[in-house]
Every structure is written in C-alpha cells, then in structure tokens.
mmCIF file of C-alpha atoms in Angstrom:
data_model
loop_
_atom_site.group_PDB
_atom_site.id
_atom_site.type_symbol
_atom_site.label_atom_id
_atom_site.label_comp_id
_atom_site.label_asym_id
_atom_site.label_seq_id
_atom_site.Cartn_x
_atom_site.Cartn_y
_atom_site.Cartn_z
ATOM 1 C CA MET A 13 66.610 53.623 75.125
ATOM 2 C CA ALA A 14 69.054 55.124 77.549
ATOM 3 C CA HIS A 15 69.321 58.501 75.711
ATOM 4 C CA ALA A 16 65.559 58.945 75.849
ATOM 5 C CA THR A 17 65.188 58.715 79.524
ATOM 6 C CA LYS A 18 65.918 61.355 82.197
ATOM 7 C CA GLN A 19 68.491 59.308 83.987
ATOM 8 C CA GLY A 20 70.564 58.712 80.899
ATOM 9 C CA ALA A 21 73.490 56.431 81.483
ATOM 10 C CA GLN A 22 71.829 55.079 84.774
ATOM 11 C CA MET A 23 69.229 53.402 82.773
ATOM 12 C CA LEU A 24 71.359 51.305 80.569
ATOM 13 C CA HIS A 25 69.852 48.010 81.701
ATOM 14 C CA GLY A 26 66.209 49.194 81.315
ATOM 15 C CA PHE A 27 63.776 51.027 83.612
ATOM 16 C CA LYS A 28 64.394 51.099 87.315
ATOM 17 C CA ARG A 29 62.071 48.885 89.163
ATOM 18 C CA VAL A 30 59.937 50.889 91.683
ATOM 19 C CA THR A 31 60.237 49.445 95.203
ATOM 20 C CA ARG A 32 58.359 50.035 98.436
ATOM 21 C CA PHE A 33 61.082 52.448 99.502
ATOM 22 C CA ASP A 34 60.617 54.897 96.571
ATOM 23 C CA SER A 35 57.180 56.352 97.352
ATOM 24 C CA GLY A 36 54.786 57.058 100.087
ATOM 25 C CA LEU A 37 55.838 56.390 103.736
ATOM 26 C CA GLY A 38 58.317 53.864 102.703
ATOM 27 C CA ALA A 39 60.494 56.709 101.183
ATOM 28 C CA LEU A 40 60.582 58.416 104.679
ATOM 29 C CA LEU A 41 62.010 55.335 106.391
ATOM 30 C CA PRO A 42 65.592 55.811 107.570
ATOM 31 C CA GLU A 43 68.649 54.240 106.050
ATOM 32 C CA ALA A 44 69.122 52.051 109.230
ATOM 33 C CA TYR A 45 65.840 50.211 108.429
ATOM 34 C CA LYS A 46 66.745 49.884 104.729
ATOM 35 C CA LYS A 47 69.964 48.217 105.779
ATOM 36 C CA PHE A 48 68.202 45.763 107.994
ATOM 37 C CA TRP A 49 65.549 45.030 105.163
ATOM 38 C CA LYS A 50 68.450 44.383 102.768
ATOM 39 C CA GLU A 51 70.038 41.928 105.193
ATOM 40 C CA TRP A 52 66.648 40.241 105.873
ATOM 41 C CA LYS A 53 64.964 39.971 102.554
ATOM 42 C CA GLN A 54 67.660 40.557 99.888
ATOM 43 C CA THR A 55 70.653 38.577 101.209
ATOM 44 C CA GLN A 56 71.104 34.923 100.155
ATOM 45 C CA PRO A 57 70.567 32.781 103.324
ATOM 46 C CA ALA A 58 72.985 29.812 104.094
ATOM 47 C CA ALA A 59 72.071 26.466 102.683
ATOM 48 C CA VAL A 60 70.155 24.377 105.091
ATOM 49 C CA HIS A 61 68.221 21.886 102.946
ATOM 50 C CA TYR A 62 71.088 20.910 100.684
ATOM 51 C CA ILE A 63 74.901 20.733 100.778
ATOM 52 C CA PRO A 64 76.477 23.252 98.388
ATOM 53 C CA LYS A 65 79.360 22.125 96.183
ATOM 54 C CA GLU A 66 82.452 24.049 95.862
ATOM 55 C CA GLY A 67 84.116 24.980 92.693
ATOM 56 C CA GLU A 68 82.718 25.832 89.200
ATOM 57 C CA TRP A 69 83.013 22.340 87.444
ATOM 58 C CA SER A 70 82.772 18.760 88.366
ATOM 59 C CA ARG A 71 83.749 15.562 86.533
ATOM 60 C CA ASP A 72 81.683 12.373 86.664
ATOM 61 C CA GLU A 73 83.714 9.528 87.936
ATOM 62 C CA ILE A 74 82.129 6.890 85.672
ATOM 63 C CA THR A 75 81.736 8.643 82.447
ATOM 64 C CA GLY A 76 84.328 11.437 82.887
ATOM 65 C CA GLU A 77 81.797 14.039 81.710
ATOM 66 C CA ILE A 78 82.339 17.558 82.967
ATOM 67 C CA LYS A 79 79.392 19.491 84.185
ATOM 68 C CA PRO A 80 79.115 22.909 85.660
ATOM 69 C CA ILE A 81 78.264 23.079 89.335
ATOM 70 C CA GLN A 82 74.997 24.848 90.046
ATOM 71 C CA ASN A 83 74.056 25.625 93.610
ATOM 72 C CA ILE A 84 70.511 26.763 93.048
ATOM 73 C CA PRO A 85 68.632 27.574 96.282
ATOM 74 C CA LEU A 86 65.358 25.863 96.834
ATOM 75 C CA PRO A 87 62.198 28.107 96.902
ATOM 76 C CA LEU A 88 61.040 28.157 100.591
ATOM 77 C CA ILE A 89 57.622 28.932 101.956
ATOM 78 C CA ASP A 90 57.312 30.610 105.372
ATOM 79 C CA PRO A 91 53.845 30.030 106.902
ATOM 80 C CA PRO A 92 52.487 32.331 109.549
ATOM 81 C CA GLU A 93 53.328 29.831 112.208
ATOM 82 C CA SER A 94 56.983 30.073 111.489
ATOM 83 C CA ASN A 95 57.175 33.606 112.899
ATOM 84 C CA THR A 96 55.999 32.342 116.272
ATOM 85 C CA GLY A 97 58.922 29.920 116.546
ATOM 86 C CA ILE A 98 62.548 29.657 115.666
ATOM 87 C CA TRP A 99 63.066 27.114 113.033
ATOM 88 C CA GLY A 100 66.725 27.688 112.296
ATOM 89 C CA GLY A 101 66.451 28.576 108.594
ATOM 90 C CA GLU A 102 64.092 25.732 107.812
ATOM 91 C CA ALA A 103 60.812 26.238 106.083
ATOM 92 C CA VAL A 104 58.205 24.479 104.004
ATOM 93 C CA ILE A 105 59.361 23.151 100.572
ATOM 94 C CA LYS A 106 56.867 22.555 97.781
ATOM 95 C CA GLY A 107 57.783 20.033 95.013
ATOM 96 C CA PHE A 108 56.819 16.882 93.277
ATOM 97 C CA GLN A 109 57.350 13.297 94.274
ATOM 98 C CA LYS A 110 57.302 10.307 92.115
ATOM 99 C CA ARG A 111 56.073 7.429 94.346
ATOM 100 C CA HIS A 112 56.084 4.695 91.673
ATOM 101 C CA ARG A 113 58.093 4.358 88.583
ATOM 102 C CA LEU A 114 55.035 3.714 86.348
ATOM 103 C CA LYS A 115 52.898 6.543 87.696
ATOM 104 C CA ARG A 116 53.020 10.280 87.370
ATOM 105 C CA ARG A 117 54.523 12.477 89.818
ATOM 106 C CA VAL A 118 52.307 14.111 92.461
ATOM 107 C CA PRO A 119 52.683 17.468 94.464
ATOM 108 C CA HIS A 120 54.252 17.041 97.830
ATOM 109 C CA PHE A 121 55.038 19.409 100.744
ATOM 110 C CA TRP A 122 58.142 18.855 102.938
ATOM 111 C CA VAL A 123 57.529 20.165 106.322
ATOM 112 C CA PRO A 124 60.164 20.459 109.151
ATOM 113 C CA VAL A 125 59.921 18.348 112.254
ATOM 114 C CA LEU A 126 58.867 20.741 115.147
ATOM 115 C CA ARG A 127 59.304 20.380 118.917
ATOM 116 C CA ARG A 128 58.824 22.579 121.884
ATOM 117 C CA SER A 129 61.925 23.234 123.877
ATOM 118 C CA VAL A 130 63.135 25.644 126.533
ATOM 119 C CA VAL A 131 65.930 28.112 125.715
ATOM 120 C CA HIS A 132 67.786 30.467 128.071
ATOM 121 C CA SER A 133 68.976 33.997 127.380
ATOM 122 C CA GLU A 134 71.750 35.190 129.642
ATOM 123 C CA VAL A 135 71.491 38.821 128.583
ATOM 124 C CA LEU A 136 67.709 39.012 129.129
ATOM 125 C CA ASN A 137 67.822 36.567 132.118
ATOM 126 C CA GLU A 138 64.769 34.735 130.931
ATOM 127 C CA TYR A 139 63.818 31.108 130.128
ATOM 128 C CA MET A 140 61.545 30.845 127.232
ATOM 129 C CA ALA A 141 59.468 27.855 125.806
ATOM 130 C CA VAL A 142 59.900 28.124 121.981
ATOM 131 C CA ILE A 143 58.889 25.874 119.088
ATOM 132 C CA VAL A 144 62.150 24.877 117.487
ATOM 133 C CA THR A 145 63.686 22.289 115.088
ATOM 134 C CA ASN A 146 66.614 19.897 115.287
ATOM 135 C CA THR A 147 68.636 22.358 113.136
ATOM 136 C CA THR A 148 67.983 25.143 115.647
ATOM 137 C CA LEU A 149 69.137 23.038 118.585
ATOM 138 C CA GLU A 150 72.329 22.019 116.689
ATOM 139 C CA LYS A 151 73.081 25.589 115.843
ATOM 140 C CA ILE A 152 72.541 26.733 119.351
ATOM 141 C CA HIS A 153 75.049 24.055 120.645
ATOM 142 C CA GLU A 154 77.593 24.988 117.859
ATOM 143 C CA CYS A 155 77.456 28.678 118.821
ATOM 144 C CA ARG A 156 77.591 27.725 122.568
ATOM 145 C CA GLY A 157 74.542 29.614 123.776
ATOM 146 C CA PHE A 158 71.212 30.925 122.612
ATOM 147 C CA ASP A 159 72.381 34.601 122.766
ATOM 148 C CA HIS A 160 75.490 33.792 120.619
ATOM 149 C CA TYR A 161 73.138 31.941 118.115
ATOM 150 C CA LEU A 162 71.031 35.057 117.700
ATOM 151 C CA LEU A 163 73.869 37.587 117.617
ATOM 152 C CA LYS A 164 76.119 35.606 115.203
ATOM 153 C CA ASN A 165 73.517 34.724 112.547
ATOM 154 C CA PRO A 166 72.266 37.418 110.194
ATOM 155 C CA ALA A 167 68.573 38.242 109.654
ATOM 156 C CA CYS A 168 68.311 36.102 106.510
ATOM 157 C CA ASP A 169 69.308 32.979 108.407
ATOM 158 C CA LEU A 170 67.052 33.648 111.490
ATOM 159 C CA ARG A 171 64.047 34.329 109.128
ATOM 160 C CA SER A 172 61.318 34.443 111.858
ATOM 161 C CA THR A 173 60.109 37.704 113.409
ATOM 162 C CA LEU A 174 60.219 36.192 116.904
ATOM 163 C CA ALA A 175 64.053 35.512 116.588
ATOM 164 C CA LEU A 176 64.583 39.074 115.136
ATOM 165 C CA THR A 177 62.590 40.676 117.904
ATOM 166 C CA LEU A 178 64.696 38.835 120.598
ATOM 167 C CA LYS A 179 67.936 39.829 118.851
ATOM 168 C CA ARG A 180 66.804 43.492 118.942
ATOM 169 C CA LYS A 181 66.010 43.213 122.650
ATOM 170 C CA ILE A 182 69.501 41.760 123.392
ATOM 171 C CA LEU A 183 71.280 44.305 121.394
ATOM 172 C CA LEU A 184 69.321 47.211 123.095
ATOM 173 C CA GLU A 185 70.153 45.487 126.501
ATOM 174 C CA LEU A 186 73.830 45.375 125.676
ATOM 175 C CA LEU A 187 73.742 48.963 124.407
ATOM 176 C CA ASN A 188 72.149 50.265 127.674
ATOM 177 C CA GLY A 189 74.714 48.324 129.685
ATOM 178 C CA CYS A 190 72.575 45.370 130.864
ATOM 179 C CA PRO A 191 70.407 47.256 133.512
ATOM 180 C CA ILE A 192 68.606 43.935 134.181
ATOM 181 C CA ARG A 193 71.731 42.663 135.920
ATOM 182 C CA ALA A 194 72.276 45.848 138.029
ATOM 183 C CA ASP A 195 71.943 43.992 141.254
ATOM 184 C CA ASN A 196 74.800 41.613 140.347
ATOM 185 C CA VAL A 197 77.826 43.882 139.213
ATOM 186 C CA GLU A 198 80.229 40.997 138.537
ATOM 187 C CA GLU A 199 77.704 39.165 136.279
ATOM 188 C CA GLN A 200 76.883 42.387 134.493
ATOM 189 C CA ARG A 201 80.547 43.124 133.740
ATOM 190 C CA ARG A 202 81.084 39.474 132.579
ATOM 191 C CA LEU A 203 78.119 39.701 130.213
ATOM 192 C CA LEU A 204 79.367 43.083 128.772
ATOM 193 C CA LYS A 205 82.848 41.740 128.264
ATOM 194 C CA GLU A 206 81.515 38.524 126.554
ATOM 195 C CA TYR A 207 78.874 40.107 124.221
ATOM 196 C CA LYS A 208 80.385 43.591 123.627
ATOM 197 C CA CYS A 209 81.949 42.500 120.378
ATOM 198 C CA TYR A 210 78.540 42.131 118.713
ATOM 199 C CA LEU A 211 77.775 45.917 119.043
ATOM 200 C CA GLU A 212 80.680 46.776 116.692
ATOM 201 C CA GLY A 213 78.633 46.049 113.666
ATOM 202 C CA TYR A 214 75.618 48.273 114.533
ATOM 203 C CA THR A 215 74.915 51.765 115.408
ATOM 204 C CA ALA A 216 72.339 53.052 117.966
ATOM 205 C CA GLU A 217 69.955 53.848 115.176
ATOM 206 C CA GLU A 218 70.321 50.635 113.450
ATOM 207 C CA ILE A 219 69.683 48.652 116.604
ATOM 208 C CA GLU A 220 66.577 50.764 117.214
ATOM 209 C CA TRP A 221 65.056 49.902 113.831
ATOM 210 C CA TYR A 222 66.372 46.216 113.792
ATOM 211 C CA GLY A 223 63.842 43.354 113.627
ATOM 212 C CA TYR A 224 60.750 45.280 112.624
ATOM 213 C CA THR A 225 58.500 44.139 109.731
ATOM 214 C CA TYR A 226 57.544 46.649 106.994
ATOM 215 C CA GLN A 227 54.119 47.377 108.631
ATOM 216 C CA GLU A 228 55.613 47.649 112.045
ATOM 217 C CA ALA A 229 58.250 50.056 110.723
ATOM 218 C CA LEU A 230 55.545 52.329 109.234
ATOM 219 C CA LYS A 231 53.618 52.402 112.447
ATOM 220 C CA LYS A 232 56.809 53.350 114.263
ATOM 221 C CA LEU A 233 57.531 56.107 111.697
ATOM 222 C CA GLN A 234 53.988 57.480 111.982
ATOM 223 C CA GLU A 235 54.190 57.619 115.821
ATOM 224 C CA GLN A 236 57.535 59.547 115.535
ATOM 225 C CA ILE A 237 55.878 61.992 113.182
ATOM 226 C CA ARG A 238 52.945 62.531 115.396
ATOM 227 C CA ASN A 239 55.163 63.089 118.506
ATOM 228 C CA GLU A 240 57.363 65.627 116.557
ATOM 229 C CA ASN A 241 54.274 67.459 115.126
ATOM 230 C CA PRO A 242 51.432 66.890 117.487
ATOM 231 C CA VAL A 243 47.967 67.417 115.880
ATOM 232 C CA LYS A 244 45.746 69.616 118.161
ATOM 233 C CA PRO A 245 42.038 68.804 117.781
ATOM 234 C CA HIS A 246 39.804 71.591 116.752
ATOM 235 C CA LYS A 247 37.585 71.188 119.745
ATOM 236 C CA TYR A 248 40.218 72.901 121.938
ATOM 237 C CA GLU A 249 40.347 75.865 119.560
ATOM 238 C CA PHE A 250 36.653 76.101 119.370
ATOM 239 C CA ARG A 251 36.352 75.869 123.128
ATOM 240 C CA MET A 252 38.729 78.844 123.619
ATOM 241 C CA GLN A 253 36.716 80.890 121.120
ATOM 242 C CA LEU A 254 33.562 80.125 122.974
ATOM 243 C CA ILE A 255 34.977 81.151 126.308
ATOM 244 C CA GLU A 256 36.146 84.491 124.872
ATOM 245 C CA GLN A 257 32.726 85.077 123.440
ATOM 246 C CA LEU A 258 31.224 84.211 126.782
ATOM 247 C CA LYS A 259 33.486 86.627 128.511
ATOM 248 C CA LYS A 260 32.650 89.430 126.052
ATOM 249 C CA ALA A 261 28.960 88.647 126.538
ATOM 250 C CA GLY A 262 29.397 88.776 130.231
ATOM 251 C CA LEU A 263 30.881 92.179 130.183
ATOM 252 C CA ARG A 264 28.109 93.451 128.129
ATOM 253 C CA GLU A 265 25.468 92.063 130.437
ATOM 254 C CA ASN A 266 27.271 93.657 133.330
ATOM 255 C CA ASP A 267 27.180 97.087 131.580
ATOM 256 C CA SER A 268 23.481 96.710 130.737
ATOM 257 C CA SER A 269 22.572 95.584 134.250
ATOM 258 C CA GLU A 270 24.406 98.553 135.731
ATOM 259 C CA LYS A 271 22.519 100.988 133.447
ATOM 260 C CA ILE A 272 19.231 99.266 134.363
ATOM 261 C CA ALA A 273 20.060 99.564 138.003
ATOM 262 C CA LYS A 274 20.890 103.235 137.795
ATOM 263 C CA THR A 275 17.531 104.040 136.061
ATOM 264 C CA SER A 276 15.620 102.025 138.637
ATOM 265 C CA VAL A 277 17.315 103.883 141.407
ATOM 266 C CA GLU A 278 16.370 107.218 139.773
ATOM 267 C CA THR A 279 12.728 106.252 139.408
ATOM 268 C CA ASP A 280 12.545 104.848 142.941
ATOM 269 C CA ALA A 281 13.919 108.274 144.177
ATOM 270 C CA ASP A 282 11.319 110.217 142.190
ATOM 271 C CA LEU A 283 8.456 108.029 143.567
ATOM 272 C CA GLN A 284 9.773 108.553 147.177
ATOM 273 C CA ALA A 285 9.908 112.343 146.683
ATOM 274 C CA LEU A 286 6.302 112.325 145.397
ATOM 275 C CA SER A 287 5.196 110.197 148.309
ATOM 276 C CA LYS A 288 6.755 112.602 150.829
ATOM 277 C CA LEU A 289 5.088 115.585 149.241
ATOM 278 C CA GLU A 290 1.640 113.884 149.450
ATOM 279 C CA SER A 291 2.135 112.915 153.021
ATOM 280 C CA SER A 292 3.347 116.416 154.027
ATOM 281 C CA SER A 293 0.223 118.193 152.663
ATOM 282 C CA GLY A 294 -2.962 117.600 154.587
ATOM 283 C CA SER A 295 -6.187 115.958 153.542
ATOM 284 C CA GLY A 296 -8.326 119.041 153.656
ATOM 285 C CA SER A 297 -5.880 121.321 151.961
ATOM 286 C CA ASN A 298 -5.238 118.978 149.184
ATOM 287 C CA TRP A 299 -6.873 120.776 146.246
ATOM 288 C CA LEU A 300 -6.813 117.647 144.093
ATOM 289 C CA SER A 301 -9.342 115.944 146.403
ATOM 290 C CA LYS A 302 -11.737 118.838 145.853
ATOM 291 C CA ILE A 303 -11.598 118.829 142.203
ATOM 292 C CA ASN A 304 -11.912 115.039 141.906
ATOM 293 C CA PRO A 305 -15.668 114.336 141.688
ATOM 294 C CA PHE A 306 -15.266 110.806 142.520
ATOM 295 C CA GLY A 307 -13.471 111.468 145.681
ATOM 296 C CA LYS A 308 -15.142 110.780 149.023
ATOM 297 C CA LYS A 309 -16.927 113.662 150.640
ATOM 298 C CA GLN A 310 -15.941 114.657 154.155
ATOM 299 C CA GLU A 311 -18.745 113.900 156.667
ATOM 300 C CA THR A 312 -19.794 116.738 159.022
#
C-alpha cells in the first residue's frame, strides 16, 4: 500500500487523517496557535476523577494473581456552562449505576458540585465572582494564588475558555510590563519579579494566539487578512468615475455656452446697427415707406 501512494514511506501506517489544519482557513493559522491547540485538545490531562496507579503490574494480596495496571481515562463531557466557570478539570461523567443487585443497571450522570466564589488576580488587579468547584479551590490553595494556578497548569487541565482567556490576559499583562500597576512602581517590580518565570515558555506570538477557540482564531485571522489587504468598495471607484465624467461634461458645457454667447453678441450688434440706420434716415425720405402700400399716408 505504501509504494502506491505519493508519500511512499511516510504512509506505512495507512492514509493520513485530514485535520482542520490541513485545508481552508485552518491551514493559514500560525504555528503558535497549532501549538496551543495541541496543548489544549491533544494532550492527556491530569487525572481528577480517579487515582492513577504507578507501575505496570500489580499482585492481588489474597489470590496472588498478577494483573496489568491500566490507567484508562474516563470519558468526560464538557457542557456549555463549563466554559463560563472554572471547574478545575472536572466535568460531567456519563456511565451506568446498579442500584439493586437483582435489577439491571441504569444510565447515570455524575455532575460536579458547583459553587460561586470570589477570586483575586494580582496581575490584573481585579476581584472576580466565578463558579468553581472544591477541586478548583484546593488547587488554588496548593499553588498559593489564583494567578499561579492559571500560569502553572497547562490548557488541558484548565479546560474552560474562561480560564484560558484570563491566562492570556495575565500573560499579555506580564509581557507588557504590568501597565496597570504603573502608579505603584514597587508593586509593579514585585509582580514582574514573581511572575516573570512563566514567560520563559512562551513567545510573544504564542501569547497573542493563546486561549482562543477554533472559531475565534479564524475570526482573528480574517481580521488580520482584511487589515493587511483592505478591500475597497466599488462605490468609491464609481464615484470617482462619475466625478470625472461630470468635470468633462462641465467643460463641454462651458465651451458651448461661450460659442452661444459669441453668436448672440454678434446678432445683437447687427440689430443695433440696423436700428441706427433706420433712426438716422427721416420718415419722408424713407423709400420703403413709399413703396409699402399698407403704410400710413401722410396727412396734408
């Protein structure tokens, strides 16, 4: 099969699966966002709903039977409400529960216990009321601060878009030198000294693209493309053409009006000359009046 494909040896394990980054606008996304996506969606998160066992084999204490250790992660469901809070890696678990030994098992959903709590960000200098779980509060205390919790844990453990957005804002604030604390220089230096170590794992481009969902990243990319190559509406081009046509038509009208004015002046001059001749000649000596049979006769 490998010899019949274009890639040859690169396709030894079958055809390559087409991902969202192989075609369309997804292929134009920078490597910085692809790195974040891999950290968020393709990295195995830390175990929260079970305690993983160490080693490869385990022996039963009673029977002495040796069994392989299998740390299989549970399938988690992230409802839309999870993105508006910080659940600390917890999610909804779908499974079965046998409530009586003589009855069949029934489907069951395990939902985390949620509560509203206030967290404080030193870097952003804000207090926020967020929906959290007991696991979130425990991890914040273990990390000794809300900012440390967000910056220490990878995207696969934070899970929610709210936590990722706050992490991006904190990283941008540290990258810019904490301008929010510009009025307190000592506090600004302390924060930069304490949280500066978290900037070592990111570049400026990676921080700029960190924490966006796929749809948000596409919108950001489209805005950058429009700013680099602005599309000028056709109405402006048509307006300029119309103005040029009107200017040309106006020049033509001026030329024609000048010609008309000259001819009218000439005709007026001729009429004035004729009227002067008629006024200069007397009424009796006017031979036209004698020839005209309809003219008035002079009374004697």
